[in-house]
Short mmCIF file of C-alpha atoms in Angstrom, two decimals:
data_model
loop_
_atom_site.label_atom_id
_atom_site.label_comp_id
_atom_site.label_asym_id
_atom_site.label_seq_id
_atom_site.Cartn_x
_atom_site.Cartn_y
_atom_site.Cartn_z
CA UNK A 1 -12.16 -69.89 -11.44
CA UNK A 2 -12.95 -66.54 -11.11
CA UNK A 3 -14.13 -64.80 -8.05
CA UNK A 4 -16.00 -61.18 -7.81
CA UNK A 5 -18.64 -59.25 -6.17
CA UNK A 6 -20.14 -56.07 -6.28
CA UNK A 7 -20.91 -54.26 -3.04
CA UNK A 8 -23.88 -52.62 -3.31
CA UNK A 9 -23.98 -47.83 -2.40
CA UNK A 10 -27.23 -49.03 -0.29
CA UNK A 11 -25.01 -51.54 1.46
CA UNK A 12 -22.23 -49.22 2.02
CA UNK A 13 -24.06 -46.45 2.92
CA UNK A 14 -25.68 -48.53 5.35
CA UNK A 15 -22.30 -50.16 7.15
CA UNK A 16 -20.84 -46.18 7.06
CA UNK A 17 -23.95 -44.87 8.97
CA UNK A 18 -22.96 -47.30 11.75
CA UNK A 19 -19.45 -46.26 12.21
CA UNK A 20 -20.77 -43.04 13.29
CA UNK A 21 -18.59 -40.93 11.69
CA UNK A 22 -15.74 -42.74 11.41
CA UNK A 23 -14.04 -41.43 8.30
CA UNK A 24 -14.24 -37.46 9.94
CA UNK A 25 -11.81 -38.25 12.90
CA UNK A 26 -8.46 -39.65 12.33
CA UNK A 27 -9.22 -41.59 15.60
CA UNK A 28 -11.95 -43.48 14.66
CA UNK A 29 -10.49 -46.74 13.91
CA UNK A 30 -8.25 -46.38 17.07
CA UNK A 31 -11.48 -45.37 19.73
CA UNK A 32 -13.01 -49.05 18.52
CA UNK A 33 -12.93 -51.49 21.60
CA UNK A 34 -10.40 -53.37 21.48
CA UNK A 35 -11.33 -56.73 22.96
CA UNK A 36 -14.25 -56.68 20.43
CA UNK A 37 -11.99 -55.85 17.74
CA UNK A 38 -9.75 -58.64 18.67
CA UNK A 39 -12.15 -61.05 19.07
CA UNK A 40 -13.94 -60.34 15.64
CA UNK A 41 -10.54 -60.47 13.51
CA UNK A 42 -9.51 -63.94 15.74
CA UNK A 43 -13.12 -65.46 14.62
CA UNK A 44 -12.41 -64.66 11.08
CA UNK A 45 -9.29 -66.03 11.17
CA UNK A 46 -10.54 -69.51 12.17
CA UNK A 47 -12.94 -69.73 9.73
CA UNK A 48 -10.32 -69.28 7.16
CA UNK A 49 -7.70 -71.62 8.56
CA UNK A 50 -10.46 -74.28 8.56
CA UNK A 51 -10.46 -74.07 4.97
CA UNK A 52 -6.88 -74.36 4.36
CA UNK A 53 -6.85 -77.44 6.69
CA UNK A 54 -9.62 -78.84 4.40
CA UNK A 55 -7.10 -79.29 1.72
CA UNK A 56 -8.65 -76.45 -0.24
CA UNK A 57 -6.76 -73.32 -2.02
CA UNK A 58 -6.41 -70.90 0.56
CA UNK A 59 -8.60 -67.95 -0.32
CA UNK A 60 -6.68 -64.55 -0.78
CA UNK A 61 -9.62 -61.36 -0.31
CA UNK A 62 -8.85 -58.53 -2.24
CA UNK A 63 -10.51 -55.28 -2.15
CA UNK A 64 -10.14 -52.57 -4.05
CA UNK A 65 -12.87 -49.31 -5.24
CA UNK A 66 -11.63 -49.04 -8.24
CA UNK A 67 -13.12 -49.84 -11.30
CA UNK A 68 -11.79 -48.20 -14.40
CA UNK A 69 -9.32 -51.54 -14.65
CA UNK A 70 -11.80 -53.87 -14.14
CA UNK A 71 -11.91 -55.67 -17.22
CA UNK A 72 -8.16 -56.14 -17.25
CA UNK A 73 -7.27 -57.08 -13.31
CA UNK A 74 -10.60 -59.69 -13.59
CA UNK A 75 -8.59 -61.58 -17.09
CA UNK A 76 -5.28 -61.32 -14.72
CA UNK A 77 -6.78 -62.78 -11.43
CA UNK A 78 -8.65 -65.46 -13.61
CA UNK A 79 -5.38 -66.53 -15.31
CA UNK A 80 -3.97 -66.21 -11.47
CA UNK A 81 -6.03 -68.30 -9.96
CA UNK A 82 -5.94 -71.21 -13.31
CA UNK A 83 -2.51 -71.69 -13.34
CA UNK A 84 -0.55 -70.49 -9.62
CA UNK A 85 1.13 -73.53 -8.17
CA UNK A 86 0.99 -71.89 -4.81
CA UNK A 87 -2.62 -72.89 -3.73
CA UNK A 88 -3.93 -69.85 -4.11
CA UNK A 89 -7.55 -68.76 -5.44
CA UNK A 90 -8.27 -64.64 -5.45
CA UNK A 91 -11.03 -63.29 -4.83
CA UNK A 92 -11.93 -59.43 -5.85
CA UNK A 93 -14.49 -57.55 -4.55
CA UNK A 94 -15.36 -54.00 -5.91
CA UNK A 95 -16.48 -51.43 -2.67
CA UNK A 96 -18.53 -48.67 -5.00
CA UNK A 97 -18.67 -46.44 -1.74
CA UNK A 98 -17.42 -45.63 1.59
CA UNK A 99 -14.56 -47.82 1.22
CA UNK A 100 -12.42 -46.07 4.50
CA UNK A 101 -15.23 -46.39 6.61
CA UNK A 102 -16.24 -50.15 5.06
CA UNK A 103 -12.59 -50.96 5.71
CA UNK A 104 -12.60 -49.87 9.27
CA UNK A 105 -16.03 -51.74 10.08
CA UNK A 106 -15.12 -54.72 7.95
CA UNK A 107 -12.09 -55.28 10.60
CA UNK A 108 -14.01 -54.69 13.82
CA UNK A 109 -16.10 -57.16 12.35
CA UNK A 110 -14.06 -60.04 11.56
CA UNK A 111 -15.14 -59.83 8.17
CA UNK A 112 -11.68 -57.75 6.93
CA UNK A 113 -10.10 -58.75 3.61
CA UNK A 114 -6.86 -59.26 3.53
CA UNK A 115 -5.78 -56.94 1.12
CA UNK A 116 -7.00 -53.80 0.39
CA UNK A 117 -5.62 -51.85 -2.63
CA UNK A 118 -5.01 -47.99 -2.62
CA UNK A 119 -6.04 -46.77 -5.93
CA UNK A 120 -7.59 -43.48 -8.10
CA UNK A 121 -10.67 -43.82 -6.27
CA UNK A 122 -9.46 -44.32 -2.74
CA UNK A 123 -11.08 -41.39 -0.82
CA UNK A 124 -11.77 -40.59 3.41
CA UNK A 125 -8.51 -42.73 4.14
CA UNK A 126 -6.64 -41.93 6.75
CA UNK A 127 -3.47 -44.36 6.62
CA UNK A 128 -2.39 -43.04 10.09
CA UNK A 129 -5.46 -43.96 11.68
CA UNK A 130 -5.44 -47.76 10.11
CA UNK A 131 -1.76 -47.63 11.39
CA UNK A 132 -1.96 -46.28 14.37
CA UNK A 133 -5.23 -49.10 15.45
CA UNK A 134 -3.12 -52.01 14.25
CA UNK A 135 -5.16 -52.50 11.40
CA UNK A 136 -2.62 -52.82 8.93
CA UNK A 137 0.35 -54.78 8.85
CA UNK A 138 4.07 -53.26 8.05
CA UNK A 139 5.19 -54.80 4.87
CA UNK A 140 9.13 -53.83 5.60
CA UNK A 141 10.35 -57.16 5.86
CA UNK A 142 8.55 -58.23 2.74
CA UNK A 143 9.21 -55.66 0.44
CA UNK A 144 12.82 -56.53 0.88
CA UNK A 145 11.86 -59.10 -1.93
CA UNK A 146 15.10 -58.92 -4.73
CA UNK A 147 12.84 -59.07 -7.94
CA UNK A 148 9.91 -57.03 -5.96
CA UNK A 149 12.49 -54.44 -5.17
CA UNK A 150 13.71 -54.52 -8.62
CA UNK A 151 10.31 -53.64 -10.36
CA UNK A 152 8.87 -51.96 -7.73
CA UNK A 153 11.96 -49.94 -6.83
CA UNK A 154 9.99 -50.12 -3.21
CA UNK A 155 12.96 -48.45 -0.98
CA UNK A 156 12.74 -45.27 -2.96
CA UNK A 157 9.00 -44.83 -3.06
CA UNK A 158 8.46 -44.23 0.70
CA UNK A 159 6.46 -41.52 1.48
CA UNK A 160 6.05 -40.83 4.60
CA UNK A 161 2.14 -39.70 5.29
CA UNK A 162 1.51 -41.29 2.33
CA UNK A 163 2.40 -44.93 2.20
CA UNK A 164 5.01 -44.86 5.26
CA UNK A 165 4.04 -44.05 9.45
CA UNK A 166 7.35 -43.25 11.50
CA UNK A 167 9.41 -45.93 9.23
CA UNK A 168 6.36 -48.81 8.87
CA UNK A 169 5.83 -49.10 5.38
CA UNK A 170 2.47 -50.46 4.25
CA UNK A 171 2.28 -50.29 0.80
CA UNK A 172 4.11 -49.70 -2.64
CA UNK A 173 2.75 -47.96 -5.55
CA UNK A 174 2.86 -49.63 -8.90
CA UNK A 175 1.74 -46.18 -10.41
CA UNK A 176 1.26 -43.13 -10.10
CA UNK A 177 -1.85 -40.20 -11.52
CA UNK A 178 -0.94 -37.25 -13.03
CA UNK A 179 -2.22 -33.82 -11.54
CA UNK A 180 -5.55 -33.21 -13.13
CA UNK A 181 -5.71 -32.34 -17.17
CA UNK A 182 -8.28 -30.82 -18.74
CA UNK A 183 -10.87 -33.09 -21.17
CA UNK A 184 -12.89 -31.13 -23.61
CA UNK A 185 -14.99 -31.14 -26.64
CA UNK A 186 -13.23 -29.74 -29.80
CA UNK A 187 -15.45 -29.59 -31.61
CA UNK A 188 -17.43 -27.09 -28.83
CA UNK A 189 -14.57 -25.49 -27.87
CA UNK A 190 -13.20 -24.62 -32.21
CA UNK A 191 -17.10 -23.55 -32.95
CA UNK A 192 -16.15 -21.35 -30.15
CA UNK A 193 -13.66 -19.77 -32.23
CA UNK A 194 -10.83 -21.20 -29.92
CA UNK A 195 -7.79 -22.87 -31.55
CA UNK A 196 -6.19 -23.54 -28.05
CA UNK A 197 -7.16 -24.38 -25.11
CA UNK A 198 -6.90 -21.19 -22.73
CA UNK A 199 -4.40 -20.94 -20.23
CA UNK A 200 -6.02 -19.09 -17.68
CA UNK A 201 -8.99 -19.37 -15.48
CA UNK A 202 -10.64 -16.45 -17.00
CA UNK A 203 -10.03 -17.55 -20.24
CA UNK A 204 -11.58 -20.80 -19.31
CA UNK A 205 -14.77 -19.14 -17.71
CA UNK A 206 -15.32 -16.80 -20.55
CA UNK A 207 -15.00 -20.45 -23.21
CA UNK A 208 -17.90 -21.87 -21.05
CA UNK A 209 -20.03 -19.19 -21.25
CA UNK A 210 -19.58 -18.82 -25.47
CA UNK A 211 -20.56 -22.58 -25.36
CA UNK A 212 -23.14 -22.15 -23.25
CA UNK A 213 -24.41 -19.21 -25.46
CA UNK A 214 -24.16 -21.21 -28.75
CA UNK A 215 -25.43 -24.28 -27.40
CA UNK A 216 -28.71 -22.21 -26.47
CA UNK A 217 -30.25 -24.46 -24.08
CA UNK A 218 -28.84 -28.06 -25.33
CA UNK A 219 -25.10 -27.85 -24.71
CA UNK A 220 -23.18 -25.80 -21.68
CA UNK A 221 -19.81 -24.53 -21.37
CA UNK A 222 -19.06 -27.06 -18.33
CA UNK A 223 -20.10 -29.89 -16.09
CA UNK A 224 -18.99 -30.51 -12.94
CA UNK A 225 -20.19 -33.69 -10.28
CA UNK A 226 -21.28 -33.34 -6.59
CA UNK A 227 -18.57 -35.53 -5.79
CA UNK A 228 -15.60 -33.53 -4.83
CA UNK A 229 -15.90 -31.20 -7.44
CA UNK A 230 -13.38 -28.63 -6.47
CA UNK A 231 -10.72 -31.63 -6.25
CA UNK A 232 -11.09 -32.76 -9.38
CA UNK A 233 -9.86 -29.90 -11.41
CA UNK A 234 -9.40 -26.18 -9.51
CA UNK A 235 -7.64 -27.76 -6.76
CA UNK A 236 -4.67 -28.28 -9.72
CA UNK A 237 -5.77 -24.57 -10.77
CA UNK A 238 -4.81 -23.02 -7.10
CA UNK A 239 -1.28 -25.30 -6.98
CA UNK A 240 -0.13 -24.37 -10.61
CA UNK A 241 -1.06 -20.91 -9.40
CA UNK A 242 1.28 -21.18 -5.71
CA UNK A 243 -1.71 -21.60 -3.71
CA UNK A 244 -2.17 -24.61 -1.20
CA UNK A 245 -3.78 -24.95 1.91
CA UNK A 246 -0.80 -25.31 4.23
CA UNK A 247 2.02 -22.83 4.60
CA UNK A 248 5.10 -25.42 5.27
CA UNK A 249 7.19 -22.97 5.84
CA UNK A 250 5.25 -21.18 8.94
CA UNK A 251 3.93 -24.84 10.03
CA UNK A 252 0.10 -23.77 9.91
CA UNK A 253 -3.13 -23.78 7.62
CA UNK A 254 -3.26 -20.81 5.49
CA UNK A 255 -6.46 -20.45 3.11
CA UNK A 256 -6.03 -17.06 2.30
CA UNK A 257 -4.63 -17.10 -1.73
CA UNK A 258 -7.55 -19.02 -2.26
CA UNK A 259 -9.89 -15.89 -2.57
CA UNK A 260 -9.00 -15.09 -6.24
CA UNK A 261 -9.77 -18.33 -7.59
CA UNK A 262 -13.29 -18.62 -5.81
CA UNK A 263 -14.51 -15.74 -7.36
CA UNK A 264 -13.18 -16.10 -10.79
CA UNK A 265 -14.41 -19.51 -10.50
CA UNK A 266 -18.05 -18.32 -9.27
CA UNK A 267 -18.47 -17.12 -12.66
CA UNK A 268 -18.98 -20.48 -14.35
CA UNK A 269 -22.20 -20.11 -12.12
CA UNK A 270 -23.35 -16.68 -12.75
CA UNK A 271 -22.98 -17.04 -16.06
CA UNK A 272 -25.24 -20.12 -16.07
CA UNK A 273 -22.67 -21.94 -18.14
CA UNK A 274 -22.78 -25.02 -15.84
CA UNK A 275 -24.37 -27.69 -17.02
CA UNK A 276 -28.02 -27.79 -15.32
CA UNK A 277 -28.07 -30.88 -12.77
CA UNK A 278 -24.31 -31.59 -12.04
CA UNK A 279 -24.85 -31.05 -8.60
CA UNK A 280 -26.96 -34.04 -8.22
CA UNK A 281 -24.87 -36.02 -9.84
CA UNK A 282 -22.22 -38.81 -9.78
CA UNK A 283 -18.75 -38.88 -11.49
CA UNK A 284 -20.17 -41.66 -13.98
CA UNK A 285 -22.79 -39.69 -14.67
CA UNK A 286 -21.20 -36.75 -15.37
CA UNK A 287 -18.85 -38.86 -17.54
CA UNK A 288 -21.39 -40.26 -19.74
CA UNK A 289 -23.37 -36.82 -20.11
CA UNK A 290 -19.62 -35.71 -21.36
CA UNK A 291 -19.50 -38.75 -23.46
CA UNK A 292 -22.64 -37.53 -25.21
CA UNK A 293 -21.71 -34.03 -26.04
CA UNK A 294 -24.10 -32.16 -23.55
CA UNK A 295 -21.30 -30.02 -22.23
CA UNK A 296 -17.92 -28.95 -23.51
CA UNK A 297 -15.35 -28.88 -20.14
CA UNK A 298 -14.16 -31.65 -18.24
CA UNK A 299 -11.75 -31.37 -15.80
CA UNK A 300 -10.28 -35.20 -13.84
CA UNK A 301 -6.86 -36.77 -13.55
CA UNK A 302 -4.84 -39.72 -16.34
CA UNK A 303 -7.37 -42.24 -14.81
CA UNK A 304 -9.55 -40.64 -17.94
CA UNK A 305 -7.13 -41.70 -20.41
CA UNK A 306 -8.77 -45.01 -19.78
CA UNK A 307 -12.17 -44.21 -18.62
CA UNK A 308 -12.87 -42.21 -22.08
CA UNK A 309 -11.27 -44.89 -24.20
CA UNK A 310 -12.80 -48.56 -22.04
CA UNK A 311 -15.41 -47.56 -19.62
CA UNK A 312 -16.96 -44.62 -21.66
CA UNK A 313 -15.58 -44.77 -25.02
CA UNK A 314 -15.96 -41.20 -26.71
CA UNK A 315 -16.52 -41.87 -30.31
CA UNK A 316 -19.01 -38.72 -31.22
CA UNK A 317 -16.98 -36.09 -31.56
CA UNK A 318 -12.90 -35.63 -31.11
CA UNK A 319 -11.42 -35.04 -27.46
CA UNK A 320 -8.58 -32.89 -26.50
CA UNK A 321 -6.72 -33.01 -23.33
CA UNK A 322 -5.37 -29.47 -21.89
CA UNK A 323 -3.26 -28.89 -18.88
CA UNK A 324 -4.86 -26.82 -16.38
CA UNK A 325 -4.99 -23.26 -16.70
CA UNK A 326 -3.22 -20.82 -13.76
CA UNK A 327 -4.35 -18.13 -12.54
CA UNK A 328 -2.32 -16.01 -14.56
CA UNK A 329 -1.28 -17.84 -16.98
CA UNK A 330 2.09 -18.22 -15.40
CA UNK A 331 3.29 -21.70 -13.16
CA UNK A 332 4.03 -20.59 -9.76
CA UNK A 333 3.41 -23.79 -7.91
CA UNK A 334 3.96 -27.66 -8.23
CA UNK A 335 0.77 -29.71 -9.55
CA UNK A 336 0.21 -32.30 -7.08
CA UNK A 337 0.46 -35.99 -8.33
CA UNK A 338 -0.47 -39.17 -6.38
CA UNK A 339 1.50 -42.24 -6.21
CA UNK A 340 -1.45 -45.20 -6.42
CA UNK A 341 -2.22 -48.58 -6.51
CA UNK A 342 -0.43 -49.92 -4.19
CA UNK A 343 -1.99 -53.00 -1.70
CA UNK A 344 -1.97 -53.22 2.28
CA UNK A 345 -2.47 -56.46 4.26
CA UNK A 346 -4.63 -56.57 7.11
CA UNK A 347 -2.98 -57.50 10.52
CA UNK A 348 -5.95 -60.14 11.01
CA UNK A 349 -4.81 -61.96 7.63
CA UNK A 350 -4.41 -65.20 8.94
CA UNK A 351 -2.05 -66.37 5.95
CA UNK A 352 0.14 -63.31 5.84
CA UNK A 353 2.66 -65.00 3.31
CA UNK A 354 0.35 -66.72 0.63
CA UNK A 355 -1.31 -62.50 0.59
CA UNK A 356 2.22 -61.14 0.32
CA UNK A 357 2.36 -64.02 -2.60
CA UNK A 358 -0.47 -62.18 -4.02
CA UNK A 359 0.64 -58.40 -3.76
CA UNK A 360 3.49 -59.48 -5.70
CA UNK A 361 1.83 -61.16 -8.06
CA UNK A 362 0.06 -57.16 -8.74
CA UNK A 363 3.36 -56.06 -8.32
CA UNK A 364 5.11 -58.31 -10.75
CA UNK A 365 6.87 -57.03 -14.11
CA UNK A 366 4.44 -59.36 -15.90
CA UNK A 367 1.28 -57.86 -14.57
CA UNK A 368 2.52 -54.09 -14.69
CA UNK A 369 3.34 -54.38 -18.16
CA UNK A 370 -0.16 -54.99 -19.89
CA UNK A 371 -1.56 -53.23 -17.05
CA UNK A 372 0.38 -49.76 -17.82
CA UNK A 373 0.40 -50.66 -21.68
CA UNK A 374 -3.22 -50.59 -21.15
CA UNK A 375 -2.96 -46.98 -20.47
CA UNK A 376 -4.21 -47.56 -17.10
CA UNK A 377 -2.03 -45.56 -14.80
CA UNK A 378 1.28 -44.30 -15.36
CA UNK A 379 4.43 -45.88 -14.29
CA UNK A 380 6.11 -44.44 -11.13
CA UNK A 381 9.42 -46.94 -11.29
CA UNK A 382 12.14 -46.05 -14.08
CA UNK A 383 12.32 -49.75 -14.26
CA UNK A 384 8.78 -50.06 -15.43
CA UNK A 385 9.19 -46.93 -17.48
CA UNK A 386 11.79 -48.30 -19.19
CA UNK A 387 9.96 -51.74 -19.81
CA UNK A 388 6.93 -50.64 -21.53
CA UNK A 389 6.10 -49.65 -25.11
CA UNK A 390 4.92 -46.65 -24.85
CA UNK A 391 3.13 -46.87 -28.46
CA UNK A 392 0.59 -49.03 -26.78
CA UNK A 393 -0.63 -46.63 -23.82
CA UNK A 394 -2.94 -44.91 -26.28
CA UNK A 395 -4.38 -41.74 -24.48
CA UNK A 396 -2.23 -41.72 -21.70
CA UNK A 397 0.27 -40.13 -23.40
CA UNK A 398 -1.73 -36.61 -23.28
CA UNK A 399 -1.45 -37.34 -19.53
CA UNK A 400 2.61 -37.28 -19.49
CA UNK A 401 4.03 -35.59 -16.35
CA UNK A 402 5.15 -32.16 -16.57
CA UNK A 403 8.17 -30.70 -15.14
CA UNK A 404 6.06 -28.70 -12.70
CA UNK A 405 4.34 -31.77 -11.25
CA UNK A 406 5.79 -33.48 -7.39
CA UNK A 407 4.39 -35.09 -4.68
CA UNK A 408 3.64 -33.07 -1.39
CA UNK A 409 4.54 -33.63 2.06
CA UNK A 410 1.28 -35.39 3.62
CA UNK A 411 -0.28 -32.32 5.29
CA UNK A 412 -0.70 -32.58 9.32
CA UNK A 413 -4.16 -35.12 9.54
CA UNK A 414 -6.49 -33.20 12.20
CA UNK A 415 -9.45 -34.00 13.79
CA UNK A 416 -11.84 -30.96 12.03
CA UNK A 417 -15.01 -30.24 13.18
CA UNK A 418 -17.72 -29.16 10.16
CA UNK A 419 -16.75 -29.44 6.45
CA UNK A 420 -13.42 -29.77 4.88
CA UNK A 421 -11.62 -27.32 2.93
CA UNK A 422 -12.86 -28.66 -0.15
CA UNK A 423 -16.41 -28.76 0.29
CA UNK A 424 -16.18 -25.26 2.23
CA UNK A 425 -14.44 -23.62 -0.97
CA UNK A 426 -17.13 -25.29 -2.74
CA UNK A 427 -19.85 -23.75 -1.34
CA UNK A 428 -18.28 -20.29 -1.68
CA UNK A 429 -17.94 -20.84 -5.67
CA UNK A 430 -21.08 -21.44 -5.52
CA UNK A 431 -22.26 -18.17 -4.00
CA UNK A 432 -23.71 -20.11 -0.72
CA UNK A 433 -21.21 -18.31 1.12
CA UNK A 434 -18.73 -15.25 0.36
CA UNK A 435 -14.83 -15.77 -0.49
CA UNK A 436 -13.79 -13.74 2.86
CA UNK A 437 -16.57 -15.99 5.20
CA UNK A 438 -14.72 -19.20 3.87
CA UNK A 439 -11.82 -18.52 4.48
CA UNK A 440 -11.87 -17.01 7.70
CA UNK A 441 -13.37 -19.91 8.88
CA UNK A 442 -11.30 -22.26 7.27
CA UNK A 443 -8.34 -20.69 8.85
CA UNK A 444 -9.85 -20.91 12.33
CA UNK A 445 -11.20 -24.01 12.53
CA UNK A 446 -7.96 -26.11 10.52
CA UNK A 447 -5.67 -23.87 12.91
CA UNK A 448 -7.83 -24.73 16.21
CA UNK A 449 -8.00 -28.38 15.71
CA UNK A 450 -4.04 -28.63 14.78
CA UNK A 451 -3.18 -26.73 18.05
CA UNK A 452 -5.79 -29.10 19.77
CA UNK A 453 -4.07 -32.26 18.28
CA UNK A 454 -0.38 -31.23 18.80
CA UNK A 455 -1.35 -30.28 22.74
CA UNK A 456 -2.71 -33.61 22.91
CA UNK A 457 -0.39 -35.69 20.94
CA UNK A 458 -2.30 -36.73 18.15
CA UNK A 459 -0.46 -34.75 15.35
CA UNK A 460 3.20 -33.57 14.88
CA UNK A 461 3.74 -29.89 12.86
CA UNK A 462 5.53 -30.42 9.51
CA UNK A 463 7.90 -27.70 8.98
CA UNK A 464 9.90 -27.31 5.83
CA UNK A 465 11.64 -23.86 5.98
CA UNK A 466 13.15 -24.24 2.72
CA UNK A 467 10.36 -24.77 1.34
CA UNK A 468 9.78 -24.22 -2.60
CA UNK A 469 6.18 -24.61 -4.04
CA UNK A 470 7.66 -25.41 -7.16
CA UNK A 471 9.64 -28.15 -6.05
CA UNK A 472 7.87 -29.53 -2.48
CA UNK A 473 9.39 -32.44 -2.11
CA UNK A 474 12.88 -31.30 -2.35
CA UNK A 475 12.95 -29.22 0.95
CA UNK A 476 14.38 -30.66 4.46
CA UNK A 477 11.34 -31.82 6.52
CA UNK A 478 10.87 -30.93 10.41
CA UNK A 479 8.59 -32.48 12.54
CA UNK A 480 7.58 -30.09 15.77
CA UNK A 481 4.99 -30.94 18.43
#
C-alpha cells in the first residue's frame, strides 16, 4: 500500500501567514510557548501509539518538498511498505511551499511528521533554530549504525552549520548538488553564431541579446523565475569570480565585490533580452517555457539533469549544459555545492527507532543505487561513487564536479531586518535600486544585526584567517563571540 498527499500553495501559504514570520528570525521556532508546544507534540504522540497498540503497522510520516524524484521514491516506498518485516507502512507527503515555516507550525501543533527530508528544494531553513527549540532529535547514537556508516560514510560528512549544531548531528546526506551549470538551447545559441558557450558574463549578456534580436519578438536571449532568481545561477557567477557575501577572514559581511556583477548583469534587462513575464513566474513554469524553446538561457543546479530528462523531458531541440561564466573569464573563487537529501527525526516521534528503521532504509546501498543511477543527485560517499554505473546516470554526467567546487563554512545565521542579500541584489539588477544603494545597505544592516546577535548571544563570529576562496573548507575555523 502506498501512501501520499499533496499539500496544497493555498494551504501552505495559509499555515505560513500564521507563524507570523517565522522563517525571517532564526528564533522563531524557539519564541513558541513551550507548554503549548509540549502539549501539542504529547497529543500527537498518543494518537499514534494507539495505533500501534491496535496491532496495526506503525505509521512512519515522511515529508519532504521535493519533487523531481517523485516517481522513483513513490515505486521505492511502495515496495517498502509490501514487503518490510518490521511493521512498518510509509507515508510521503509532498509540502509544495513554505516547508520551514510548515515544519515549525506542524510541531507546535502536534501534527509534526516524523521525518522530514532536506533536499534541492529545501529553502527558509534554519537548522539552528529547529535545534536550538528541541525540535529535532540528534541522530549521533544512530548513525553509529556499521552498514549505515559504511554507505553513508556519516562520520565524515559533518558539517557543522549545515547538518551538525555544537557536535548534535541531525542528518546525513545521501547526495550532494553541484554548483549551478548553465542549460541552454543550441540550437539558439549556434544560430547565434556561437560554437561555445561564453565564459564570461559579458559574453553571456551580449548571447542573450543576439537571441533576443533574432528571435524578434518570439524567442529571448534568457528567462529567469521570481523565485530566487539571483541564487539560481549569478550567485555561482560572483563565487567562481572570488566574490561572497562574508569576508571569513575579517569575521564580518562584506557586499562590496558584488557591484561589478550587478551592473553587467543589469544588462540582460536593458537590453530587453529577458524573457517578458519571468518575474511572475514559478520555477516550473519557467522550466516548461524553456522546455518549449521560448528562450535560449537557463541557469539551475544537477537537480536539472533529471528535471529536463523525467519531469520536463526536452525533446524539441538539443540541450547543452555550460559551467558558469566568471567575471573575467578566470576562476578566482570556489563554486559552492550543497550536500542534500539527508532526513531529520522530530523529537515528538513517538517511535524514534521504527523512523530511524526508515532513514536507513533511504540511506541503504540498495535504495541509493537506482536512486543515483537515476541521475537524480550525485553521490557525496566514495563508497556510493564507487558502487554505481555511471553509464546509467544519463545527463548527470554534464553536472560532474569541478575541481573548483567545495562546501562553505555555514555563514553566521542573523536575525535581519528587511530583505535578504539575495532579493536586495535582485532588485538592483533590476534597476529598482542602484549597485552603490544595495550594497551600502546590505553592509549595514547584515553587520548591525550580527553585532546585535553576538552582544546578545544568539550568534558566534566564524573566523577563518587562513582563509582561501578557492579552497573554503580547508582553512582552520574560529568561533568568536
Amino acid at each position: 500500500m502506498r501512501r501520499r498527499r499533496w499539500v496544497s500553495l493555498m494551504l501552505a501559504g495559509t499555515m505560513a501567514a500564521s507563524l507570523a514570520g517565522c522563517s525571517g528570525s532564526s528564533d522563531a521556532a524557539k519564541d513558541q510557548e513551550p507548554a503549548k508546544t509540549e502539549k501539542s507534540a504529547e497529543a500527537g504522540s498518543e494518537k499514534k501509539e494507539e495505533a500501534a497498540d491496535s496491532g496495526e503497522k506503525t505509521v512512519v510520516t515522511v515529508w519532504t518538498q521535493d519533487r523531481h524524484d517523485s516517481e522513483y521514491v513513490e515505486s521505492k516506498i511502495e515496495e517498502f511498505n509490501n514487503t518490510n518485516d518490521k511493521g512498518i507502512e510509509i507515508a510521503l507527503n509532498v509540502i509544495t511551499d513554505d516547508y520551514a515555516n510548515m515544519m515549525s507550525l506542524a510541531y507546535s501543533s502536534g501534527t509534526a511528521p516524523d521525518i522530514a527530508g532536506v533536499g534541492a528544494a529545501t529553502s527558509g531553513f534554519d537548522l539552528k533554530t529547529f535545534a536550538e527549540a528541541g525540535i529535532l532529535e540528534p541522530l549521533n547514537e544512530y548513525i553509529k549504525d556499521t552498514e549505515y556508516e559504511k554507505v553513508t560514510e556519516a562520520s565524515k560528512l559533518q558539517f557543522e552549520g549545515i547538518n551538525v549544531i555544537d557536535g548534535n548531528v541531525y542528518w546525513i546526506p545521501t547526495g550532494m548538488r553541484s554548483g549551478t551549470r548553465i542549460e541552454y538551447n543550441k540550437e539558439l545559441v549556434e544560430k547565434a553564431g556561437y560554437t561555445e558557450f561564453p565564459d564570461t558574463l559579458e559574453g553571456v549578456v551580449e548571447l542573450a541579446d543576439k537571441i533576443t534580436q533574432q528571435g524578434e519578438g518570439t524567442t529571448y536571449g534568457v528567462g529567469f523565475t521570481q523565485s530566487v532568481p539571483f541564487e539560481r545561477w549569478l550567485e555561482g557567477v560572483a563565487e567562481t569570480s572570488g566574490i561572497y557575501r562574508y569576508d571569513f577572514k575579517e569575521g564580518k559581511f562584506n557586499f562590496d565585490g558584488y557591484k561589478p556583477l550587478i551592473e553587467t548583469a543589469s544588462k540582460f534587462f536593458t537590453n530587453n533580452s529577458v524573457f517578458p513575464g519571468s518575474m511572475s513566474q514559478g520555477v516550473d513554469a519557467m522550466r516548461a517555457q524553456f522546455v518549449e524553446g521560448t528562450f535560449g538561457i537557463w541557469g539551475n543546479a544537477s537537480q536539472e539533469a533529471g528535471v529536463f530528462t523525467s519531469q520536463f523531458p526536452i525533446d524539441k531541440f538539443e540541450w547543452g549544459v555550460a559551467e558558469v561564466p566568471s567575471l573575467d573569464g578566470t576562476r578566482k573563487g570556489a563554486q559552492a555545492i550543497k550536500p542534500q537529501k539527508g532526513y531529520m527525526m522530530f523529537s515528538s516521534c513517538p517511535h524514534k527507532d521504527k523512523a530511524w528503521e526508515v532513514i536507513k532504509f533511504f540511506s541503504s546501498e540498495e535504495f541509493l543505487k537506482g536512486y543515483l543511477e537515476a541521475g537524480l543527485y550525485l553521490p557525496i560517499s566514495d563508497y556510493m561513487d564507487g558502487i554505481i554505473d555511471k553509464s546509467k546516470t544519463g545527463r548527470l554526467a554534464d553536472f560532474a564536479l569541478t575541481d573548483y567546487e567545495s562546501v562553505y563554512p555555514a555563514v553566521p545565521s542573523v536575525t535581519l531586518e528587511g530583505d535578504p542579500y539575495g532579493t536586495v541584489i535582485w532588485r538592483a539588477i533590476m534597476g529598482d535600486i542602484s549597485a552603490d544603494e544595495a550594497i551600502a545597505d546590505l553592509n549595514k544592516r547584515y553587520n548591525e544585526a550580527l553585532e546585535n546577535d553576538i552582544k546578545i548571544g544568539k550568534t558566534k563570529r566564524i573566523v577563518i584567517k587562513d582563509f582561501d576562496p578557492l579552497h573554503p573548507g580547508e582553512g582552520t575555523v574560529e568561533y568568536t563571540e
